[in-house]
Amino acid sequence: MARVTRVAPMPEPIALPLVGAPPPERRDAARNRELLLDAATALIERSGPRGVTMDAVAQAAGVGKGTVFRRFESREGLMAAVLNHSEAEWQLQVMSGPPPLGPGADPWDRLLAFGRTRLETTLLHAELIREAGRTGARAAGAYSFTVTHVRYLLTELGVRGDLPILATALLAPLELPILDQQVNLDGFPVDRVHEGWVDLARRIVGR
Amino acid sequence: MARVTRVAPMPEPIALPLVGAPPPERRDAARNRELLLDAATALIERSGPRGVTMDAVAQAAGVGKGTVFRRFESREGLMAAVLNHSEAEWQLQVMSGPPPLGPGADPWDRLLAFGRTRLETTLLHAELIREAGRTGARAAGAYSFTVTHVRYLLTELGVRGDLPILATALLAPLELPILDQQVNLDGFPVDRVHEGWVDLARRIVGR
DNA sequence: GGACGAAACGGACTGCGGTCCGCTTTCTAT
DNA sequence: ATAGAAAGCGGACCGCAGTCCGTTTCGTCC
C-alpha cells in the first residue's frame, strides 16, 4: 500500500507542541485508538450497538481489554466516540456545506433545515445515542455545537431574550428521549413531530 | 403494634374482581412487594441510588434475588417504582391540592406553578431519575400525567395548534438531561433556567 | 546505540445485573 | 378438609463492564 518509488520524501509535518496543550499521544496509543474505533464501527454495523461487547471489540482490534478502557474510559465512552465520528459529517454540512443547511441562506431557512436534519440524524443514530448515554448525546462536542449554532441563528433572526436558554428550549424536543417517546411509544408520525417543532420555532422566533 | 382487644372485627373489604382487570396479586407477592419497596427506599436514603445493589435490596427485605426481579423486572424498574412513590404526592398536589398548583386558580398561574414545582421536583430526584433510566422518567405513569395536565392547561388558555406536541415541547426543557446540562455542567443558576422556561411558556401561550 | 523513565499494554480477576429451574406457597374447586 | 394447579420463591449460575498490576513498548537524552 505504501508507495514504492519515493524519490524525495516529503518532510513530515512537525507537530510543534502548543504550550498548555496536553502531551501528544504515543504512536502505539494512536494506532490502537484507530484500530479500536474501526473494529467497533464494524461490529456495531453488524450487530447493532447493543450486541457489541467490550471483549469483542478488543479481540477484533487485536488488543487487550484494558487498552479499550484506557482509550475510551467506558463502554459509553467508546459508543460516544463512534457516534461523534458518525455525526462529524453532518456538523460539517452545517458549518460549511451548501445552503440552506450551510451558510449563505436566510437564517430562518437555515433554522428549518437544521431542525429537519437534526431530527433525522437523531432518529437515525437512535440506538447508538442510547448506548452512549449521558456521555454521548450531550457530551462536550456534539451538544454544545448545536446550542452554539442555534443561538447564532436566533441572534441573526433578531430574537430577544436569554438566548442560551431559548436555544436549549428549542433543541430539547429534538433530543432522543423525547422523540423516542413521541415516535415509538405515542406513535406520532415523524412528519407531525416535525411540524410541531416548526410551530415551536415560529412561536419562539415570533413569526 | 396490633391492637390486642378486638371485640367485633371489621369485615375485610372484599375486592370484587373487575372484569377485564388483571388477576389480583397473591398475598405473598403483595407482601414481598411492600417489603422490597420499603427496603429499597431505606437503602437509597442511606447510600444514594447508585450505591444500592439488587442483592442488598433482596437481603434487606429478607427475600431471594429472583423475587426482586420478578416484582420489578430490572434494576431500573425498581428505581422507577421508588421514584413513582416519591412523586405521587406531587401529582396529588397538582390534581387536588390548593391553588395555584391545584385546581381553582387561573390557568396561567397554574401553569407557572406547575413549571416551578416540576423543575424543583426533577432536580430533587435527579439521581433517582437517572438510575431509573428510560423506564422511569418517561414511564407510563409520571410522564403521561404531566403531558395530559399541560395539554389541559394549554386548552384552557386558548392555545391553538397541535397541543400534544406543544405540551411536550414545553415539558422537554424540564426533563432531567437538559436541566442537568444547564445547571450542573453549564453552571446556570436555577433561577435563570426557570425564568427562561417562563419566557418559553409566554411565547408558546402568546402572552 | 544504550540506557532509563514514563506511558501503554494485556489479561486474569472482581462485582453486579439478570436468568433459570427445582421447590414451596397460595388459591380454588370439590 | 383435601387435592391439584398455578403462581411465586430462592439462590446457584452466567455474561459482561470495569479494575489492577506485572510486563512491554516508546521516546529521549547521553
Tab-separated table of C-alpha atoms (C1' of nucleotides) in Angstrom:
chain	number	residue	atom	x	y	z
A	1	MET	CA	0.000	0.000	0.000
A	2	ALA	CA	2.906	2.356	0.611
A	3	ARG	CA	4.384	3.926	-2.442
A	4	VAL	CA	7.435	2.064	-3.611
A	5	THR	CA	9.245	4.746	-5.511
A	6	ARG	CA	9.815	7.607	-3.208
A	7	VAL	CA	12.351	9.966	-4.632
A	8	ALA	CA	12.333	12.987	-2.486
A	9	PRO	CA	10.342	12.153	0.610
A	10	MET	CA	8.076	14.885	1.812
A	11	PRO	CA	9.218	16.146	5.157
A	12	GLU	CA	6.735	15.036	7.736
A	13	PRO	CA	4.781	17.938	9.145
A	14	ILE	CA	6.256	18.599	12.511
A	15	ALA	CA	3.786	18.883	15.326
A	16	LEU	CA	5.049	21.830	17.268
A	17	PRO	CA	3.803	21.339	20.781
A	18	LEU	CA	1.384	24.061	21.725
A	19	VAL	CA	2.090	25.350	25.168
A	20	GLY	CA	-0.548	24.330	27.626
A	21	ALA	CA	-1.726	21.545	25.340
A	22	PRO	CA	-1.777	18.015	26.712
A	23	PRO	CA	1.243	15.951	25.673
A	24	PRO	CA	0.728	14.206	22.337
A	25	GLU	CA	-0.311	10.590	22.102
A	26	ARG	CA	2.308	7.927	21.841
A	27	ARG	CA	2.392	6.199	18.499
A	28	ASP	CA	1.143	2.835	19.743
A	29	ALA	CA	-1.652	4.565	21.580
A	30	ALA	CA	-2.776	6.403	18.471
A	31	ARG	CA	-2.590	3.278	16.362
A	32	ASN	CA	-4.658	1.350	18.856
A	33	ARG	CA	-7.264	4.050	19.047
A	34	GLU	CA	-7.735	3.862	15.322
A	35	LEU	CA	-7.841	0.077	15.363
A	36	LEU	CA	-10.408	0.098	18.120
A	37	LEU	CA	-12.612	2.715	16.522
A	38	ASP	CA	-12.617	0.794	13.268
A	39	ALA	CA	-13.302	-2.502	14.960
A	40	ALA	CA	-16.118	-1.007	16.998
A	41	THR	CA	-17.685	0.623	13.964
A	42	ALA	CA	-17.593	-2.639	12.056
A	43	LEU	CA	-19.032	-4.694	14.899
A	44	ILE	CA	-21.767	-2.149	15.512
A	45	GLU	CA	-22.669	-2.207	11.861
A	46	ARG	CA	-23.045	-5.941	12.008
A	47	SER	CA	-24.841	-6.500	15.306
A	48	GLY	CA	-26.103	-3.128	16.406
A	49	PRO	CA	-24.668	-1.258	19.380
A	50	ARG	CA	-26.459	-3.397	21.921
A	51	GLY	CA	-24.922	-6.572	20.616
A	52	VAL	CA	-21.353	-5.431	20.920
A	53	THR	CA	-19.282	-6.313	23.969
A	54	MET	CA	-16.057	-4.694	25.024
A	55	ASP	CA	-14.287	-8.052	24.879
A	56	ALA	CA	-15.408	-8.481	21.301
A	57	VAL	CA	-14.136	-5.062	20.316
A	58	ALA	CA	-10.810	-5.725	21.999
A	59	GLN	CA	-10.424	-9.059	20.303
A	60	ALA	CA	-11.461	-7.733	16.882
A	61	ALA	CA	-8.893	-4.991	17.217
A	62	GLY	CA	-6.277	-7.500	18.344
A	63	VAL	CA	-5.764	-5.680	21.591
A	64	GLY	CA	-6.171	-6.327	25.290
A	65	LYS	CA	-9.331	-5.323	27.046
A	66	GLY	CA	-7.524	-2.979	29.371
A	67	THR	CA	-6.460	-0.978	26.350
A	68	VAL	CA	-10.034	-0.376	25.288
A	69	PHE	CA	-10.862	1.077	28.655
A	70	ARG	CA	-7.672	3.082	28.774
A	71	ARG	CA	-8.548	4.774	25.475
A	72	PHE	CA	-12.277	5.257	25.917
A	73	GLU	CA	-12.919	5.216	29.630
A	74	SER	CA	-16.048	3.124	29.454
A	75	ARG	CA	-18.433	1.431	27.130
A	76	GLU	CA	-20.397	4.640	26.889
A	77	GLY	CA	-17.230	6.498	26.038
A	78	LEU	CA	-16.493	4.154	23.173
A	79	MET	CA	-20.012	4.459	21.831
A	80	ALA	CA	-19.801	8.220	22.125
A	81	ALA	CA	-16.582	8.213	20.125
A	82	VAL	CA	-18.176	6.187	17.357
A	83	LEU	CA	-21.199	8.454	17.454
A	84	ASN	CA	-19.093	11.574	17.194
A	85	HIS	CA	-17.405	10.143	14.184
A	86	SER	CA	-20.798	9.409	12.623
A	87	GLU	CA	-22.067	12.901	13.191
A	88	ALA	CA	-18.949	14.726	12.132
A	89	GLU	CA	-20.127	14.850	8.558
A	90	TRP	CA	-23.428	16.383	9.494
A	91	GLN	CA	-21.664	19.021	11.548
A	92	LEU	CA	-19.511	19.774	8.548
A	93	GLN	CA	-22.604	20.228	6.398
A	94	VAL	CA	-23.980	22.679	8.908
A	95	MET	CA	-20.801	24.678	9.179
A	96	SER	CA	-19.659	24.760	5.609
A	97	GLY	CA	-21.975	22.742	3.392
A	98	PRO	CA	-24.361	24.075	0.763
A	99	PRO	CA	-27.379	26.175	1.768
A	100	PRO	CA	-29.943	26.113	3.160
A	101	LEU	CA	-28.292	23.962	5.831
A	102	GLY	CA	-24.916	25.542	5.362
A	103	PRO	CA	-24.088	29.241	5.350
A	104	GLY	CA	-25.495	31.569	2.730
A	105	ALA	CA	-29.221	31.083	3.135
A	106	ASP	CA	-31.698	33.132	5.112
A	107	PRO	CA	-31.326	32.361	8.834
A	108	TRP	CA	-34.926	31.217	9.104
A	109	ASP	CA	-34.440	28.760	6.269
A	110	ARG	CA	-31.229	27.598	7.840
A	111	LEU	CA	-33.028	27.050	11.109
A	112	LEU	CA	-35.694	24.969	9.426
A	113	ALA	CA	-33.100	22.900	7.592
A	114	PHE	CA	-31.217	22.481	10.835
A	115	GLY	CA	-34.273	21.211	12.657
A	116	ARG	CA	-35.272	18.815	9.938
A	117	THR	CA	-31.841	17.269	9.559
A	118	ARG	CA	-31.191	17.194	13.263
A	119	LEU	CA	-34.381	15.276	13.788
A	120	GLU	CA	-33.477	12.797	11.104
A	121	THR	CA	-29.943	12.361	12.378
A	122	THR	CA	-31.086	11.747	15.920
A	123	LEU	CA	-33.600	9.155	14.830
A	124	LEU	CA	-31.058	7.532	12.556
A	125	HIS	CA	-28.497	7.120	15.305
A	126	ALA	CA	-31.037	6.366	17.977
A	127	GLU	CA	-29.548	3.118	19.215
A	128	LEU	CA	-26.052	4.483	19.307
A	129	ILE	CA	-27.153	7.583	21.179
A	130	ARG	CA	-28.969	5.423	23.672
A	131	GLU	CA	-25.889	3.281	24.255
A	132	ALA	CA	-23.689	6.326	24.534
A	133	GLY	CA	-25.813	7.522	27.428
A	134	ARG	CA	-25.092	10.788	29.136
A	135	THR	CA	-21.562	10.742	27.773
A	136	GLY	CA	-22.811	10.790	24.221
A	137	ALA	CA	-25.750	12.949	23.309
A	138	ARG	CA	-24.820	15.863	25.452
A	139	ALA	CA	-21.106	15.338	25.612
A	140	ALA	CA	-18.697	18.159	25.060
A	141	GLY	CA	-18.633	18.129	21.288
A	142	ALA	CA	-21.992	17.355	19.750
A	143	TYR	CA	-24.263	19.117	22.175
A	144	SER	CA	-22.525	22.418	22.610
A	145	PHE	CA	-22.124	22.590	18.860
A	146	THR	CA	-25.856	22.515	18.300
A	147	VAL	CA	-26.553	25.041	21.031
A	148	THR	CA	-23.954	27.415	19.692
A	149	HIS	CA	-25.293	27.149	16.191
A	150	VAL	CA	-28.927	27.663	17.133
A	151	ARG	CA	-28.013	30.554	19.372
A	152	TYR	CA	-26.228	32.135	16.456
A	153	LEU	CA	-29.225	31.695	14.164
A	154	LEU	CA	-31.549	33.140	16.777
A	155	THR	CA	-29.281	36.158	17.047
A	156	GLU	CA	-29.371	36.611	13.310
A	157	LEU	CA	-33.144	36.434	13.448
A	158	GLY	CA	-33.218	39.241	15.957
A	159	VAL	CA	-34.694	37.187	18.772
A	160	ARG	CA	-34.564	38.935	22.133
A	161	GLY	CA	-34.159	37.230	25.433
A	162	ASP	CA	-31.845	34.757	27.136
A	163	LEU	CA	-30.562	33.123	24.009
A	164	PRO	CA	-28.580	30.237	25.516
A	165	ILE	CA	-31.678	29.167	27.382
A	166	LEU	CA	-34.008	29.713	24.473
A	167	ALA	CA	-31.721	27.773	22.173
A	168	THR	CA	-31.740	24.894	24.602
A	169	ALA	CA	-35.507	25.018	24.797
A	170	LEU	CA	-35.749	24.848	21.041
A	171	LEU	CA	-33.355	21.928	20.912
A	172	ALA	CA	-34.826	19.950	23.768
A	173	PRO	CA	-37.735	18.444	21.800
A	174	LEU	CA	-35.212	17.123	19.309
A	175	GLU	CA	-33.381	15.073	21.909
A	176	LEU	CA	-33.702	11.349	21.653
A	177	PRO	CA	-35.719	10.620	24.791
A	178	ILE	CA	-38.477	12.962	23.687
A	179	LEU	CA	-38.500	11.862	20.067
A	180	ASP	CA	-38.420	8.267	21.189
A	181	GLN	CA	-41.483	8.767	23.316
A	182	GLN	CA	-43.419	10.560	20.618
A	183	VAL	CA	-42.481	8.430	17.661
A	184	ASN	CA	-42.040	4.979	19.118
A	185	LEU	CA	-44.398	4.973	22.073
A	186	ASP	CA	-47.112	7.506	21.278
A	187	GLY	CA	-46.904	6.552	17.635
A	188	PHE	CA	-46.895	10.072	16.251
A	189	PRO	CA	-45.742	10.200	12.631
A	190	VAL	CA	-42.373	11.839	12.179
A	191	ASP	CA	-43.865	14.497	9.948
A	192	ARG	CA	-46.277	15.547	12.623
A	193	VAL	CA	-43.494	15.848	15.157
A	194	HIS	CA	-41.536	17.878	12.695
A	195	GLU	CA	-44.426	20.218	12.002
A	196	GLY	CA	-44.806	20.634	15.733
A	197	TRP	CA	-41.216	21.655	16.001
A	198	VAL	CA	-41.566	24.191	13.215
A	199	ASP	CA	-44.562	25.631	15.015
A	200	LEU	CA	-42.481	25.885	18.162
A	201	ALA	CA	-39.702	27.621	16.281
A	202	ARG	CA	-42.234	30.061	14.839
A	203	ARG	CA	-43.517	30.924	18.276
A	204	ILE	CA	-40.042	31.372	19.694
A	205	VAL	CA	-38.775	33.435	16.809
A	206	GLY	CA	-42.000	35.357	16.612
A	207	ARG	CA	-43.126	34.809	13.043
B	1	MET	CA	-48.297	-2.929	67.401
B	2	ALA	CA	-51.587	-4.635	66.688
B	3	ARG	CA	-54.490	-3.813	68.906
B	4	VAL	CA	-54.955	-6.514	71.494
B	5	THR	CA	-58.618	-6.108	72.329
B	6	ARG	CA	-60.542	-6.571	69.189
B	7	VAL	CA	-64.150	-7.152	70.006
B	8	ALA	CA	-66.043	-7.055	66.780
B	9	PRO	CA	-63.566	-7.416	63.957
B	10	MET	CA	-64.232	-5.201	60.977
B	11	PRO	CA	-65.161	-7.217	57.968
B	12	GLU	CA	-62.329	-7.047	55.495
B	13	PRO	CA	-63.259	-5.078	52.413
B	14	ILE	CA	-63.858	-7.546	49.681
B	15	ALA	CA	-62.077	-6.873	46.440
B	16	LEU	CA	-64.659	-7.629	43.838
B	17	PRO	CA	-62.742	-8.565	40.706
B	18	LEU	CA	-63.334	-6.081	37.931
B	19	VAL	CA	-63.949	-7.815	34.662
B	20	GLY	CA	-61.081	-7.405	32.274
B	21	ALA	CA	-58.749	-6.458	35.081
B	22	PRO	CA	-55.579	-8.483	35.511
B	23	PRO	CA	-55.861	-11.135	38.204
B	24	PRO	CA	-55.098	-9.812	41.669
B	25	GLU	CA	-51.730	-10.351	43.313
B	26	ARG	CA	-51.244	-13.307	45.557
B	27	ARG	CA	-50.826	-12.396	49.191
B	28	ASP	CA	-47.188	-13.396	49.443
B	29	ALA	CA	-46.419	-11.457	46.299
B	30	ALA	CA	-48.051	-8.315	47.642
B	31	ARG	CA	-46.274	-8.641	50.959
B	32	ASN	CA	-42.929	-9.042	49.257
B	33	ARG	CA	-43.512	-6.066	47.028
B	34	GLU	CA	-44.107	-3.916	50.049
B	35	LEU	CA	-41.082	-5.328	51.830
B	36	LEU	CA	-38.898	-4.712	48.820
B	37	LEU	CA	-40.121	-1.192	48.225
B	38	ASP	CA	-39.502	-0.298	51.850
B	39	ALA	CA	-36.083	-1.899	51.870
B	40	ALA	CA	-35.111	-0.175	48.652
B	41	THR	CA	-36.306	3.199	49.906
B	42	ALA	CA	-34.338	2.818	53.112
B	43	LEU	CA	-31.159	1.728	51.364
B	44	ILE	CA	-31.425	4.522	48.823
B	45	GLU	CA	-31.866	7.020	51.602
B	46	ARG	CA	-28.702	5.784	53.213
B	47	SER	CA	-26.355	5.300	50.269
B	48	GLY	CA	-27.982	7.033	47.330
B	49	PRO	CA	-29.446	5.170	44.397
B	50	ARG	CA	-26.087	4.454	42.826
B	51	GLY	CA	-24.840	2.705	45.920
B	52	VAL	CA	-27.656	0.221	46.127
B	53	THR	CA	-27.306	-3.250	44.659
B	54	MET	CA	-30.106	-5.647	43.908
B	55	ASP	CA	-28.539	-8.243	46.175
B	56	ALA	CA	-28.523	-5.755	49.005
B	57	VAL	CA	-32.171	-4.930	48.492
B	58	ALA	CA	-33.086	-8.596	48.389
B	59	GLN	CA	-31.161	-9.330	51.539
B	60	ALA	CA	-32.540	-6.318	53.392
B	61	ALA	CA	-36.031	-7.410	52.516
B	62	GLY	CA	-35.277	-10.964	53.561
B	63	VAL	CA	-36.107	-12.294	50.157
B	64	GLY	CA	-34.385	-14.064	47.294
B	65	LYS	CA	-32.885	-12.118	44.466
B	66	GLY	CA	-35.124	-13.761	41.916
B	67	THR	CA	-38.085	-12.288	43.719
B	68	VAL	CA	-36.812	-8.768	43.290
B	69	PHE	CA	-36.573	-9.239	39.560
B	70	ARG	CA	-39.908	-10.989	39.398
B	71	ARG	CA	-41.598	-7.997	41.024
B	72	PHE	CA	-39.760	-5.162	39.344
B	73	GLU	CA	-38.362	-6.535	36.128
B	74	SER	CA	-34.999	-4.862	36.430
B	75	ARG	CA	-32.946	-2.513	38.487
B	76	GLU	CA	-34.386	0.377	36.529
B	77	GLY	CA	-37.858	-0.925	37.217
B	78	LEU	CA	-37.236	-0.957	40.931
B	79	MET	CA	-35.854	2.546	40.878
B	80	ALA	CA	-38.817	3.687	38.827
B	81	ALA	CA	-41.173	2.204	41.394
B	82	VAL	CA	-39.458	4.049	44.213
B	83	LEU	CA	-39.495	7.207	42.137
B	84	ASN	CA	-43.188	6.911	41.402
B	85	HIS	CA	-43.836	6.576	45.058
B	86	SER	CA	-41.799	9.704	45.734
B	87	GLU	CA	-43.632	11.724	43.132
B	88	ALA	CA	-47.110	10.543	43.960
B	89	GLU	CA	-47.548	13.307	46.491
B	90	TRP	CA	-46.612	15.971	43.983
B	91	GLN	CA	-49.089	14.571	41.492
B	92	LEU	CA	-51.736	14.710	44.168
B	93	GLN	CA	-50.938	18.360	44.815
B	94	VAL	CA	-51.365	19.091	41.137
B	95	MET	CA	-54.632	17.258	40.816
B	96	SER	CA	-56.343	18.216	44.010
B	97	GLY	CA	-54.095	20.377	46.170
B	98	PRO	CA	-54.529	24.061	46.946
B	99	PRO	CA	-54.167	26.680	44.211
B	100	PRO	CA	-52.261	27.922	42.373
B	101	LEU	CA	-50.782	24.485	41.753
B	102	GLY	CA	-54.065	22.708	42.291
B	103	PRO	CA	-57.403	23.492	40.687
B	104	GLY	CA	-59.130	26.792	41.263
B	105	ALA	CA	-56.547	29.302	40.103
B	106	ASP	CA	-56.183	30.979	36.754
B	107	PRO	CA	-54.744	28.509	34.211
B	108	TRP	CA	-51.749	30.732	33.549
B	109	ASP	CA	-50.909	30.840	37.219
B	110	ARG	CA	-51.385	27.127	37.434
B	111	LEU	CA	-49.023	26.648	34.544
B	112	LEU	CA	-46.375	28.771	36.216
B	113	ALA	CA	-46.754	26.908	39.487
B	114	PHE	CA	-46.581	23.648	37.601
B	115	GLY	CA	-43.356	24.609	35.881
B	116	ARG	CA	-41.692	25.814	39.022
B	117	THR	CA	-42.547	22.781	41.108
B	118	ARG	CA	-41.824	20.378	38.300
B	119	LEU	CA	-38.377	21.848	37.929
B	120	GLU	CA	-37.732	21.561	41.620
B	121	THR	CA	-39.022	18.018	41.827
B	122	THR	CA	-36.905	16.862	38.918
B	123	LEU	CA	-33.782	18.376	40.386
B	124	LEU	CA	-34.594	16.944	43.777
B	125	HIS	CA	-34.938	13.411	42.479
B	126	ALA	CA	-32.175	13.741	39.951
B	127	GLU	CA	-30.154	10.730	40.984
B	128	LEU	CA	-33.156	8.506	41.210
B	129	ILE	CA	-34.435	9.599	37.827
B	130	ARG	CA	-31.042	8.913	36.347
B	131	GLU	CA	-30.953	5.418	37.803
B	132	ALA	CA	-34.486	4.747	36.691
B	133	GLY	CA	-33.407	5.402	33.129
B	134	ARG	CA	-35.874	5.200	30.302
B	135	THR	CA	-38.218	3.166	32.443
B	136	GLY	CA	-38.545	5.928	34.954
B	137	ALA	CA	-38.796	9.489	33.801
B	138	ARG	CA	-40.961	8.801	30.828
B	139	ALA	CA	-42.618	5.639	32.034
B	140	ALA	CA	-46.305	5.149	31.726
B	141	GLY	CA	-47.390	6.980	34.834
B	142	ALA	CA	-45.331	10.041	35.539
B	143	TYR	CA	-44.733	11.264	32.029
B	144	SER	CA	-48.153	10.970	30.506
B	145	PHE	CA	-49.555	12.602	33.583
B	146	THR	CA	-47.550	15.745	33.018
B	147	VAL	CA	-48.338	15.858	29.319
B	148	THR	CA	-52.022	15.440	29.953
B	149	HIS	CA	-52.051	18.145	32.554
B	150	VAL	CA	-50.130	20.671	30.499
B	151	ARG	CA	-52.251	19.935	27.471
B	152	TYR	CA	-55.310	20.632	29.565
B	153	LEU	CA	-53.904	23.940	30.793
B	154	LEU	CA	-52.978	24.968	27.278
B	155	THR	CA	-56.525	24.235	26.182
B	156	GLU	CA	-57.883	26.374	28.972
B	157	LEU	CA	-55.557	29.152	27.870
B	158	GLY	CA	-56.996	29.003	24.378
B	159	VAL	CA	-53.776	27.953	22.713
B	160	ARG	CA	-54.227	26.814	19.132
B	161	GLY	CA	-52.190	24.185	17.392
B	162	ASP	CA	-51.120	20.599	17.914
B	163	LEU	CA	-51.487	20.541	21.673
B	164	PRO	CA	-49.957	17.140	22.442
B	165	ILE	CA	-46.835	18.185	20.591
B	166	LEU	CA	-46.771	21.676	22.037
B	167	ALA	CA	-47.203	20.324	25.534
B	168	THR	CA	-44.275	18.001	25.007
B	169	ALA	CA	-42.181	20.872	23.720
B	170	LEU	CA	-42.981	22.890	26.782
B	171	LEU	CA	-42.107	19.985	29.052
B	172	ALA	CA	-38.933	18.933	27.305
B	173	PRO	CA	-36.695	21.595	28.852
B	174	LEU	CA	-37.806	20.390	32.272
B	175	GLU	CA	-36.517	16.891	31.695
B	176	LEU	CA	-33.507	15.843	33.700
B	177	PRO	CA	-30.926	15.551	30.935
B	178	ILE	CA	-31.496	19.137	29.857
B	179	LEU	CA	-31.650	20.553	33.364
B	180	ASP	CA	-28.593	18.556	34.295
B	181	GLN	CA	-26.637	20.043	31.444
B	182	GLN	CA	-27.710	23.584	32.194
B	183	VAL	CA	-27.410	23.544	35.947
B	184	ASN	CA	-24.574	21.143	36.617
B	185	LEU	CA	-22.395	21.487	33.533
B	186	ASP	CA	-23.041	24.942	32.139
B	187	GLY	CA	-23.435	26.259	35.661
B	188	PHE	CA	-26.566	28.300	35.005
B	189	PRO	CA	-28.341	29.281	38.220
B	190	VAL	CA	-31.650	27.542	38.728
B	191	ASP	CA	-33.487	30.847	38.771
B	192	ARG	CA	-32.179	31.759	35.383
B	193	VAL	CA	-33.284	28.433	33.950
B	194	HIS	CA	-36.663	28.950	35.490
B	195	GLU	CA	-37.042	32.409	34.052
B	196	GLY	CA	-36.095	31.003	30.692
B	197	TRP	CA	-38.854	28.462	30.975
B	198	VAL	CA	-41.394	31.115	31.876
B	199	ASP	CA	-40.298	33.065	28.829
B	200	LEU	CA	-40.777	29.967	26.714
B	201	ALA	CA	-44.232	29.438	28.151
B	202	ARG	CA	-45.101	33.044	27.382
B	203	ARG	CA	-44.072	32.624	23.770
B	204	ILE	CA	-45.982	29.392	23.371
B	205	VAL	CA	-49.115	30.652	25.044
B	206	GLY	CA	-48.831	34.004	23.327
B	207	ARG	CA	-48.750	36.471	26.208
C	1	DG	C1'	23.451	2.643	20.172
C	2	DG	C1'	22.312	2.158	25.005
C	3	DA	C1'	20.015	3.147	29.000
C	4	DC	C1'	16.364	4.927	31.651
C	5	DG	C1'	11.794	6.817	32.962
C	6	DA	C1'	7.175	7.236	31.503
C	7	DA	C1'	3.389	5.694	29.251
C	8	DA	C1'	0.830	1.962	27.401
C	9	DC	C1'	-0.374	-2.901	27.268
C	10	DG	C1'	-2.830	-7.345	28.346
C	11	DG	C1'	-5.485	-10.497	30.543
C	12	DA	C1'	-6.681	-12.569	34.970
C	13	DC	C1'	-9.866	-11.045	38.377
C	14	DT	C1'	-13.965	-8.840	40.756
C	15	DG	C1'	-18.698	-7.387	41.402
C	16	DC	C1'	-23.158	-6.780	39.785
C	17	DG	C1'	-27.314	-7.279	36.860
C	18	DG	C1'	-30.105	-10.674	35.152
C	19	DT	C1'	-31.666	-15.722	34.256
C	20	DC	C1'	-33.111	-20.413	35.286
C	21	DC	C1'	-35.264	-24.191	37.342
C	22	DG	C1'	-36.452	-27.320	41.099
C	23	DC	C1'	-39.104	-26.453	45.324
C	24	DT	C1'	-42.837	-24.109	48.206
C	25	DT	C1'	-46.887	-21.411	48.981
C	26	DT	C1'	-51.348	-19.878	47.854
C	27	DC	C1'	-55.789	-20.284	45.783
C	28	DT	C1'	-59.827	-22.759	44.207
C	29	DA	C1'	-62.932	-26.399	43.410
C	30	DT	C1'	-64.864	-30.235	45.277
D	1	DA	C1'	-60.595	-30.867	54.607
D	2	DT	C1'	-58.092	-32.013	50.576
D	3	DA	C1'	-56.114	-32.271	46.246
D	4	DG	C1'	-54.390	-30.266	42.168
D	5	DA	C1'	-52.819	-26.447	39.516
D	6	DA	C1'	-50.897	-22.064	39.111
D	7	DA	C1'	-48.151	-18.543	40.828
D	8	DG	C1'	-44.389	-17.359	43.467
D	9	DC	C1'	-39.874	-18.198	45.552
D	10	DG	C1'	-34.715	-18.580	46.189
D	11	DG	C1'	-30.118	-18.872	45.203
D	12	DA	C1'	-26.696	-21.059	42.190
D	13	DC	C1'	-25.181	-19.628	37.892
D	14	DC	C1'	-23.792	-16.768	33.693
D	15	DG	C1'	-22.069	-12.870	30.901
D	16	DC	C1'	-20.214	-8.505	30.757
D	17	DA	C1'	-18.322	-3.906	32.370
D	18	DG	C1'	-14.671	-2.271	34.658
D	19	DT	C1'	-10.065	-2.736	37.632
D	20	DC	C1'	-5.291	-3.949	38.735
D	21	DC	C1'	-0.624	-4.746	38.281
D	22	DG	C1'	3.415	-7.147	36.396
D	23	DT	C1'	5.364	-6.760	31.703
D	24	DT	C1'	6.336	-4.416	27.297
D	25	DT	C1'	6.966	-0.539	24.245
D	26	DC	C1'	8.111	4.152	23.215
D	27	DG	C1'	10.540	8.428	23.306
D	28	DT	C1'	14.526	10.899	24.898
D	29	DC	C1'	18.906	12.085	26.389
D	30	DC	C1'	23.599	10.915	26.559
